[in-house]
Amino acid sequence: MNYQLRKQLILQTVEEKGSVEVKDLAELLQTSEITVRRDLATLSEQGLLYRTHGGAMKMSLVQAPTSFANKSTSRMAEKDYICQKASQLIQEGDVIFLDCGSTVSRLCQFIKHKRIKVITNSLPIVYELMGTEVSVNLIGGELDAERQAIHGTIALEHIARYQANKAFLGIDGISLARGLSAASEKEASIATALAQHAQEVILLCDASKLEKEAYLQFASFDMLDILITDASADKELLVKYEQKGLKIIC
Amino acid sequence: MNYQLRKQLILQTVEEKGSVEVKDLAELLQTSEITVRRDLATLSEQGLLYRTHGGAMKMSLVQAPTSFANKSTSRMAEKDYICQKASQLIQEGDVIFLDCGSTVSRLCQFIKHKRIKVITNSLPIVYELMGTEVSVNLIGGELDAERQAIHGTIALEHIARYQANKAFLGIDGISLARGLSAASEKEASIATALAQHAQEVILLCDASKLEKEAYLQFASFDMLDILITDASADKELLVKYEQKGLKIIC
DNA sequence: ACAAATTTGATTATTTTTGATTAAAAATGA
DNA sequence: TCATTTTTAATCAAAAATAATCAAATTTGT
């Protein structure tokens, strides 16, 4: 019984029962508790489950019932997959920027229990993270009711005062020919500002947005460091992206 | 049964029933009352429920203006009266500061339809005014989950960039001898900053807070221009306040 | 086959969680 | 108001879980 096999069984059990105990897993896997603990530590580090004292739980069960409607239900599975990958890039102690947008907001469930600092202009994200381990800094400025986010000059200046380890962006289109594009100037200016003040810029982008061009083209590939997308993306296309200097996680 | 599982069950029960007792939770969770109390303390610290003597309540039942709050229905009426008077001071085109606090947030219902600009650090106010005629500017900075508001140095600097016609404050105590007092330094510093950058400073204060002194005394009467209180206030006391240069609306 | 690297398990501190006991505080009711 | 009851806070001790350390077993590369 090697790690890969144990990992499968652990995740399967957690998925079925919602929560498990170290003791039971040790018996199930015919191994020692210390090994189970080591496995659980690895898996929780990868964001595949939530470690509790004495066992582990399904990630989704740990979320607080602060329901602030996330409008978009399309491509949920892909977005969750992308966000789970994204969460693996985040270490304890990190300071990260989170853009507004439906994809990025799905990242919350995976980072709730990390001791990190999140700087964001998205109100749904603020609500999701309120009362969790995460320390939240809200970008100030004009409220954009339609997008439930903060925008405007003051917001840009607020961002400029901070420096983050990583920025997670969720924009509306990316194409080889024209770079990054957004649905509005407001979103474009926020994304640009976040990118400028982060060491590493990560784009969370499901495959449907690849080679799409939205209303406003506002930046080139240079702005990005990493692109995280889902498995349904065209592999040949991703190779071309990689040749442009982008690191791809898929 | 670990903390995460208990937390889930507690929040679920509170959500369903609106309020719960420590005893019942102890039995439900098959644990001791002291453990339940510790859990409730943690959860209320995170702003996920409201701790009562002997149990806990849903946050929304305590704070939300739409649903009635059992104990303070009478005080609610007084707060509404105060806010209705306050709204008469607001003209179309005004730029106003709104402090966080339960009294001030009741003002929202009276200003929803006005074409004004509101600058605030209170998240409940932001949600009330989102999508209304009012244009909202949210003060940025550190999120204080307990008070559902923004605080800190950056918030103070944000405020300093604006100039408002009027500031509406809701603080925890006012007394002839010691001036204004607040429940925390954070709230005090925000109130001070708002007052400094407004032409007119208006205190919304139900009669129960007159001649009360809260944790921190932070400013004198000079800071205020107008005090709006309810009819149950001591008239002689109000005369003394007036002699100190305060305009009283009652 | 052999040495190096990895994985696993046992032992031991250390930390976290829990519950019992006490004193203090708050609600209740006359 | 005051006394009674209930609830809570504080302190400590026990139990459980974990981390750390080291040694044995296994795998891997040459």
XYZ file of C-alpha atoms (C1' of nucleotides) in Angstrom:
560
model
C 0.000 0.000 0.000
C 1.898 3.037 -1.217
C 1.124 6.704 -0.899
C -0.795 6.988 -4.158
C -3.123 4.147 -3.228
C -3.647 5.515 0.273
C -4.298 8.980 -1.120
C -7.035 7.583 -3.356
C -8.699 5.720 -0.514
C -8.448 8.642 1.889
C -9.972 11.101 -0.553
C -12.674 8.625 -1.456
C -13.563 8.046 2.190
C -13.578 11.764 2.956
C -15.760 12.392 -0.051
C -18.255 9.722 1.019
C -18.451 10.365 4.732
C -17.687 14.069 4.875
C -15.307 13.609 7.758
C -12.976 10.878 8.990
C -10.747 10.099 11.949
C -7.089 9.215 11.892
C -7.757 6.015 13.829
C -10.322 4.733 11.373
C -8.139 5.577 8.409
C -5.207 3.757 9.972
C -7.306 0.636 10.298
C -8.817 0.981 6.855
C -5.432 1.428 5.208
C -3.738 -1.178 7.380
C -1.040 1.252 8.347
C 0.109 3.274 11.349
C -1.519 6.484 12.547
C 1.628 8.468 11.984
C 1.595 7.563 8.315
C -2.031 8.593 8.046
C -1.155 11.909 9.664
C 1.643 12.451 7.216
C -0.677 11.686 4.319
C -3.347 14.003 5.679
C -0.787 16.754 6.113
C 0.256 16.427 2.482
C -3.301 16.303 1.209
C -4.424 19.289 3.214
C -1.398 21.225 2.011
C -2.589 20.530 -1.517
C -6.025 21.784 -0.580
C -7.682 18.432 -1.240
C -9.167 18.158 2.249
C -9.330 20.073 5.492
C -7.283 18.806 8.394
C -9.016 18.745 11.783
C -7.727 17.752 15.180
C -8.067 13.992 15.097
C -8.937 13.600 11.452
C -9.979 15.426 8.319
C -13.040 16.870 6.582
C -14.288 17.645 3.138
C -13.238 21.123 2.120
C -16.749 22.160 1.194
C -18.190 21.226 4.578
C -16.020 23.655 6.450
C -17.422 26.796 4.894
C -19.489 29.080 7.042
C -23.083 29.625 5.939
C -22.563 33.292 5.122
C -24.519 33.081 1.935
C -23.833 35.961 -0.341
C -25.169 34.905 -3.685
C -22.599 34.008 -6.267
C -24.537 34.618 -9.404
C -22.609 32.555 -11.897
C -23.156 28.818 -11.702
C -21.711 28.033 -15.093
C -18.554 25.977 -15.327
C -18.429 25.557 -11.549
C -16.499 22.291 -11.654
C -13.831 23.776 -13.915
C -13.563 26.872 -11.770
C -13.211 24.827 -8.605
C -10.514 22.740 -10.241
C -8.640 25.859 -11.268
C -8.970 27.391 -7.833
C -7.798 24.256 -6.104
C -4.655 24.371 -8.215
C -4.314 28.066 -7.480
C -4.578 27.519 -3.739
C -1.521 25.284 -3.860
C 0.522 28.313 -4.838
C -0.418 30.092 -1.638
C 1.747 29.676 1.442
C 1.063 30.677 5.011
C 2.102 34.262 5.573
C 1.498 35.323 1.979
C -0.047 38.643 1.083
C -2.232 38.185 -1.972
C -4.400 40.347 -4.196
C -7.753 38.937 -5.292
C -9.489 40.476 -8.265
C -13.256 40.556 -8.492
C -14.949 38.022 -10.744
C -16.746 34.742 -10.405
C -13.736 32.505 -10.919
C -11.518 34.171 -8.358
C -14.264 34.218 -5.733
C -14.378 30.403 -5.848
C -10.855 30.488 -4.468
C -12.160 31.518 -1.050
C -13.214 28.057 0.061
C -9.675 26.785 -0.387
C -7.920 29.560 1.509
C -10.294 30.131 4.409
C -8.075 28.338 6.853
C -4.743 29.723 5.773
C -3.085 32.384 7.814
C -2.651 34.881 5.009
C -3.544 38.446 4.150
C -5.977 39.072 1.328
C -6.361 42.455 -0.329
C -9.442 42.675 -2.535
C -11.985 44.994 -4.117
C -14.684 42.326 -4.281
C -17.527 42.438 -1.757
C -18.562 38.788 -2.207
C -15.001 37.792 -1.361
C -15.056 40.005 1.722
C -18.228 38.306 2.877
C -16.848 34.842 2.262
C -13.683 35.530 4.180
C -15.174 37.544 7.029
C -14.678 35.748 10.309
C -12.141 33.253 8.962
C -8.429 32.823 9.594
C -7.722 35.127 6.695
C -6.988 38.757 7.459
C -8.848 40.915 4.948
C -7.972 44.317 3.592
C -10.707 45.942 1.568
C -9.764 48.313 -1.209
C -11.647 51.585 -0.785
C -13.338 53.733 -3.386
C -16.478 54.015 -5.467
C -18.959 51.181 -5.139
C -19.916 49.536 -8.410
C -23.264 47.961 -7.539
C -23.498 45.952 -10.708
C -20.254 44.105 -10.090
C -20.429 44.237 -6.293
C -16.947 45.635 -6.285
C -14.965 48.797 -5.633
C -13.535 50.750 -8.529
C -12.176 54.165 -9.405
C -9.097 56.331 -8.945
C -9.022 56.076 -5.190
C -9.134 52.298 -5.437
C -6.123 52.377 -7.750
C -4.230 54.573 -5.314
C -5.158 52.257 -2.463
C -3.693 49.315 -4.361
C -0.527 51.274 -5.087
C 0.183 51.519 -1.373
C 0.547 47.771 -1.011
C 2.952 45.172 -2.315
C 1.746 41.571 -2.540
C 3.463 38.254 -3.144
C 0.872 37.180 -5.651
C -2.050 38.621 -7.582
C -4.873 36.361 -8.745
C -6.727 37.856 -11.679
C -9.888 36.729 -13.381
C -10.411 38.530 -16.641
C -12.779 38.075 -19.525
C -10.533 37.202 -22.421
C -7.026 36.253 -23.440
C -5.731 35.817 -26.971
C -2.397 35.311 -28.686
C -3.034 38.175 -31.025
C -4.332 40.841 -28.680
C -3.326 39.847 -25.147
C -5.648 40.437 -22.217
C -9.065 42.003 -22.469
C -11.786 42.985 -20.019
C -15.475 43.820 -20.105
C -14.993 47.329 -18.770
C -12.342 49.975 -18.280
C -12.846 49.796 -14.550
C -11.977 46.146 -14.344
C -9.047 46.609 -16.673
C -7.529 49.383 -14.596
C -7.897 47.407 -11.361
C -6.325 44.316 -12.924
C -3.414 46.379 -14.218
C -2.842 47.985 -10.835
C -2.949 44.663 -9.005
C -0.461 43.184 -11.442
C 1.927 46.101 -11.052
C 2.102 45.705 -7.300
C 2.508 41.954 -7.072
C 5.662 39.894 -7.447
C 3.837 37.140 -9.283
C 0.738 37.529 -11.449
C -1.537 34.532 -11.857
C -4.472 34.417 -14.221
C -7.362 32.083 -13.389
C -9.115 31.416 -16.630
C -11.361 28.559 -17.699
C -10.875 27.207 -21.206
C -13.885 29.067 -22.591
C -12.042 32.355 -22.220
C -8.952 31.326 -24.155
C -8.650 33.053 -27.517
C -11.655 35.222 -26.663
C -11.542 38.965 -26.980
C -13.706 41.102 -24.735
C -14.655 44.768 -25.069
C -11.356 46.323 -24.092
C -7.862 45.083 -24.859
C -5.686 46.474 -22.092
C -2.469 44.516 -21.590
C -0.074 42.075 -23.184
C 1.101 38.653 -22.089
C 4.108 40.222 -20.355
C 1.929 41.220 -17.452
C 1.300 37.581 -16.538
C 3.560 34.999 -14.963
C 1.269 32.000 -14.639
C -1.935 30.887 -16.333
C -4.111 28.305 -14.612
C -6.783 26.713 -16.751
C -8.753 23.473 -16.905
C -8.170 20.221 -18.743
C -10.526 21.019 -21.605
C -8.089 23.608 -22.961
C -6.500 23.071 -26.360
C -3.030 21.617 -25.675
C -1.470 23.049 -28.836
C -2.707 26.465 -27.899
C -1.179 26.144 -24.450
C 2.182 25.299 -25.991
C 1.981 28.526 -27.994
C 1.184 30.423 -24.811
C 4.164 28.806 -23.152
C 6.376 29.977 -25.987
C 5.254 33.500 -25.177
C 6.851 33.038 -21.745
C 3.802 32.034 -19.767
C 3.961 29.231 -17.228
C 0.924 26.984 -17.634
C -0.785 24.962 -14.898
C -3.471 22.631 -16.142
C -16.850 14.951 17.488
C -14.255 17.648 16.911
C -14.547 21.418 16.776
C -15.231 21.617 13.054
C -18.105 19.180 13.248
C -19.549 20.909 16.300
C -19.212 24.266 14.599
C -21.189 22.977 11.641
C -23.968 21.624 13.825
C -24.102 24.711 16.007
C -24.325 27.106 13.079
C -26.884 24.896 11.399
C -29.042 24.760 14.520
C -28.764 28.493 15.087
C -29.662 29.103 11.467
C -32.737 26.874 11.670
C -34.111 27.833 15.044
C -32.908 31.410 15.300
C -31.708 30.891 18.834
C -30.346 28.021 20.934
C -29.438 27.268 24.541
C -26.128 25.982 25.830
C -27.825 23.026 27.539
C -29.567 21.855 24.393
C -26.407 22.183 22.353
C -24.430 20.196 24.917
C -26.920 17.371 24.641
C -27.131 17.573 20.869
C -23.363 17.519 20.481
C -22.851 14.930 23.203
C -20.353 17.115 24.983
C -20.048 19.251 28.106
C -21.523 22.711 28.502
C -18.131 24.280 28.965
C -17.074 23.050 25.560
C -20.214 24.467 24.015
C -19.488 27.786 25.682
C -15.979 27.806 24.335
C -17.281 27.060 20.854
C -19.894 29.788 21.091
C -17.252 32.236 22.271
C -15.100 31.436 19.242
C -17.992 31.622 16.815
C -19.289 34.894 18.160
C -15.765 36.298 18.026
C -15.780 35.439 14.346
C -19.092 37.195 13.947
C -20.913 34.021 12.923
C -23.510 34.228 15.684
C -24.545 36.445 18.557
C -23.813 35.257 22.058
C -26.647 35.628 24.573
C -26.823 34.792 28.250
C -27.494 31.071 28.256
C -27.096 30.488 24.554
C -26.727 32.159 21.181
C -28.750 33.812 18.415
C -28.597 34.354 14.711
C -26.647 37.483 13.919
C -29.342 38.746 11.595
C -31.988 38.652 14.301
C -29.912 41.005 16.394
C -28.677 43.383 13.730
C -30.894 43.240 10.697
C -33.461 45.990 10.632
C -35.977 44.081 8.536
C -36.571 41.355 11.074
C -37.709 42.408 14.519
C -35.299 42.144 17.421
C -37.140 40.966 20.513
C -35.627 42.930 23.351
C -35.066 46.297 21.762
C -38.200 46.907 19.725
C -38.862 50.077 21.703
C -35.351 51.316 21.230
C -35.673 50.542 17.539
C -38.622 52.881 17.349
C -36.568 55.583 19.000
C -33.680 55.009 16.644
C -36.037 55.249 13.679
C -37.434 58.495 15.048
C -33.925 59.886 15.406
C -32.967 58.804 11.910
C -36.078 60.254 10.398
C -35.171 63.611 11.935
C -31.617 63.195 10.718
C -32.723 62.502 7.161
C -34.452 65.902 7.084
C -31.045 67.509 7.341
C -29.899 65.847 4.144
C -30.410 67.637 0.827
C -30.060 66.304 -2.684
C -26.477 66.589 -3.813
C -25.028 66.308 -0.320
C -21.905 64.332 0.404
C -22.263 62.684 3.797
C -20.148 60.494 6.048
C -21.898 57.610 7.818
C -20.244 56.033 10.822
C -20.706 52.354 11.634
C -23.098 51.444 14.412
C -26.655 50.243 14.791
C -28.262 53.670 15.089
C -26.672 55.173 12.010
C -27.449 52.127 9.872
C -31.164 52.743 10.471
C -30.719 55.957 8.535
C -30.412 54.043 5.268
C -34.118 53.447 4.801
C -34.755 57.204 4.827
C -32.080 58.167 2.315
C -32.316 55.337 -0.198
C -34.162 57.419 -2.755
C -32.086 60.590 -2.392
C -29.509 61.541 -4.971
C -26.600 61.930 -2.601
C -23.118 60.567 -2.060
C -22.479 58.456 1.031
C -18.978 57.709 2.317
C -18.916 54.974 4.937
C -16.796 52.276 6.602
C -19.794 50.130 7.514
C -20.491 47.007 5.462
C -24.154 46.679 6.514
C -24.710 50.209 5.239
C -23.007 49.385 1.957
C -25.338 46.430 1.460
C -28.401 48.465 2.352
C -27.523 51.172 -0.122
C -26.187 49.001 -2.919
C -28.347 49.354 -5.987
C -30.230 52.422 -4.747
C -30.174 56.032 -5.923
C -27.377 56.725 -3.471
C -23.830 56.707 -4.761
C -21.649 54.872 -2.265
C -17.985 55.317 -1.492
C -16.520 52.632 0.718
C -13.639 53.506 2.997
C -10.780 51.042 2.473
C -8.548 49.337 5.014
C -8.461 46.465 7.473
C -11.674 44.514 7.887
C -12.953 44.272 11.451
C -15.159 41.169 11.302
C -16.708 41.720 14.698
C -18.079 45.141 13.817
C -18.495 44.410 10.107
C -16.620 47.579 9.387
C -13.324 48.898 8.069
C -10.772 50.329 10.448
C -7.091 51.171 10.698
C -4.578 53.741 9.514
C -5.344 53.374 5.829
C -9.016 53.957 6.552
C -8.152 57.195 8.341
C -6.060 58.344 5.414
C -8.862 57.469 3.030
C -11.240 59.661 5.014
C -8.748 62.498 5.027
C -8.929 62.684 1.251
C -12.580 63.621 1.262
C -14.559 66.580 2.463
C -18.220 66.062 3.307
C -21.113 68.372 4.038
C -22.202 66.365 7.026
C -20.973 63.513 9.186
C -23.447 61.316 11.042
C -21.849 59.637 14.025
C -23.229 56.973 16.329
C -21.055 56.613 19.387
C -21.470 54.746 22.630
C -21.548 57.471 25.225
C -21.771 61.202 25.776
C -21.455 63.025 29.082
C -21.175 66.628 30.253
C -18.132 65.812 32.326
C -16.100 63.719 29.902
C -17.414 64.432 26.418
C -17.661 61.639 23.850
C -16.643 58.054 24.430
C -16.495 54.903 22.339
C -16.275 51.167 22.893
C -12.946 50.855 21.124
C -10.021 52.916 19.932
C -10.767 51.920 16.358
C -14.246 53.389 16.446
C -12.988 56.482 18.219
C -10.336 57.211 15.630
C -12.765 56.784 12.747
C -15.321 59.064 14.386
C -12.664 61.704 14.959
C -11.473 61.550 11.371
C -15.009 61.774 9.982
C -15.714 64.797 12.168
C -12.541 66.556 11.055
C -13.437 66.306 7.406
C -17.073 67.327 7.586
C -18.538 70.818 7.699
C -21.227 69.772 10.111
C -21.026 66.956 12.659
C -24.254 65.328 13.779
C -24.485 62.812 16.588
C -27.334 60.286 16.505
C -27.816 59.143 20.041
C -30.812 57.626 21.790
C -31.519 58.819 25.305
C -30.003 55.737 26.920
C -26.549 56.864 25.847
C -26.773 60.340 27.352
C -24.523 60.766 30.384
C -23.058 57.329 29.748
C -19.326 56.808 29.573
C -17.949 53.981 27.446
C -14.482 52.449 27.484
C -12.573 55.265 25.855
C -13.123 58.999 26.214
C -11.804 60.508 23.012
C -13.237 63.927 22.229
C -14.987 66.936 23.736
C -18.301 68.527 22.858
C -16.533 70.937 20.513
C -16.327 68.256 17.897
C -20.115 68.171 17.550
C -22.510 70.608 15.962
C -25.860 68.875 16.351
C -27.217 66.207 18.676
C -30.322 64.325 17.643
C -31.969 62.307 20.369
C -35.427 61.000 21.228
C -38.247 62.399 23.326
C -37.425 60.340 26.404
C -34.289 62.408 27.024
C -34.063 64.522 30.174
C -35.012 68.071 29.132
C -32.892 69.777 31.788
C -29.909 67.810 30.649
C -30.492 68.884 27.070
C -30.545 72.511 28.158
C -27.135 72.022 29.748
C -25.888 70.461 26.526
C -27.246 73.444 24.615
C -25.332 75.776 26.890
C -22.206 73.967 25.867
C -22.872 75.122 22.302
C -24.669 72.066 20.965
C -27.739 72.384 18.787
C -30.367 69.887 19.931
C -33.009 68.208 17.793
C -35.510 66.188 19.737
C 25.053 -5.858 -5.265
C 25.795 -1.679 -2.831
C 25.212 2.974 -1.300
C 22.014 6.710 -1.169
C 17.552 8.270 -0.807
C 12.995 7.572 0.518
C 9.365 5.772 3.200
C 7.622 3.931 7.327
C 7.159 3.047 12.266
C 8.302 3.510 17.282
C 9.417 6.476 20.941
C 9.384 10.685 23.242
C 8.205 15.362 24.233
C 4.917 19.060 23.192
C 0.665 20.986 22.095
C -4.229 21.015 21.852
C -8.506 19.885 23.482
C -11.544 18.807 26.992
C -13.785 18.599 31.522
C -14.058 19.451 36.614
C -13.867 22.707 40.166
C -14.068 27.045 41.968
C -15.339 32.039 42.251
C -17.647 35.791 39.975
C -21.297 37.838 37.346
C -25.850 38.220 35.558
C -30.710 37.261 35.385
C -34.866 36.311 38.032
C -38.538 37.093 41.231
C -40.478 38.675 45.301
C -34.266 46.708 46.655
C -32.097 42.069 47.973
C -31.593 37.109 47.943
C -31.793 33.073 45.026
C -30.814 30.714 41.026
C -28.572 30.347 36.800
C -24.889 31.281 33.798
C -20.278 32.385 32.970
C -15.186 33.045 33.633
C -10.898 31.326 35.408
C -7.867 27.982 36.767
C -6.055 23.616 36.731
C -5.461 18.717 35.563
C -6.269 14.827 32.518
C -6.620 12.943 28.043
C -5.965 12.947 23.345
C -3.572 14.249 19.283
C 0.405 15.886 17.188
C 5.322 17.066 16.200
C 10.017 15.779 16.491
C 13.505 12.606 16.491
C 15.657 8.585 15.327
C 16.056 3.821 13.601
C 14.492 0.180 10.538
C 12.715 -1.159 6.168
C 12.120 -0.309 1.488
C 13.073 1.506 -2.931
C 16.134 3.566 -6.381
C 20.147 4.510 -9.198
C 24.517 3.121 -10.584
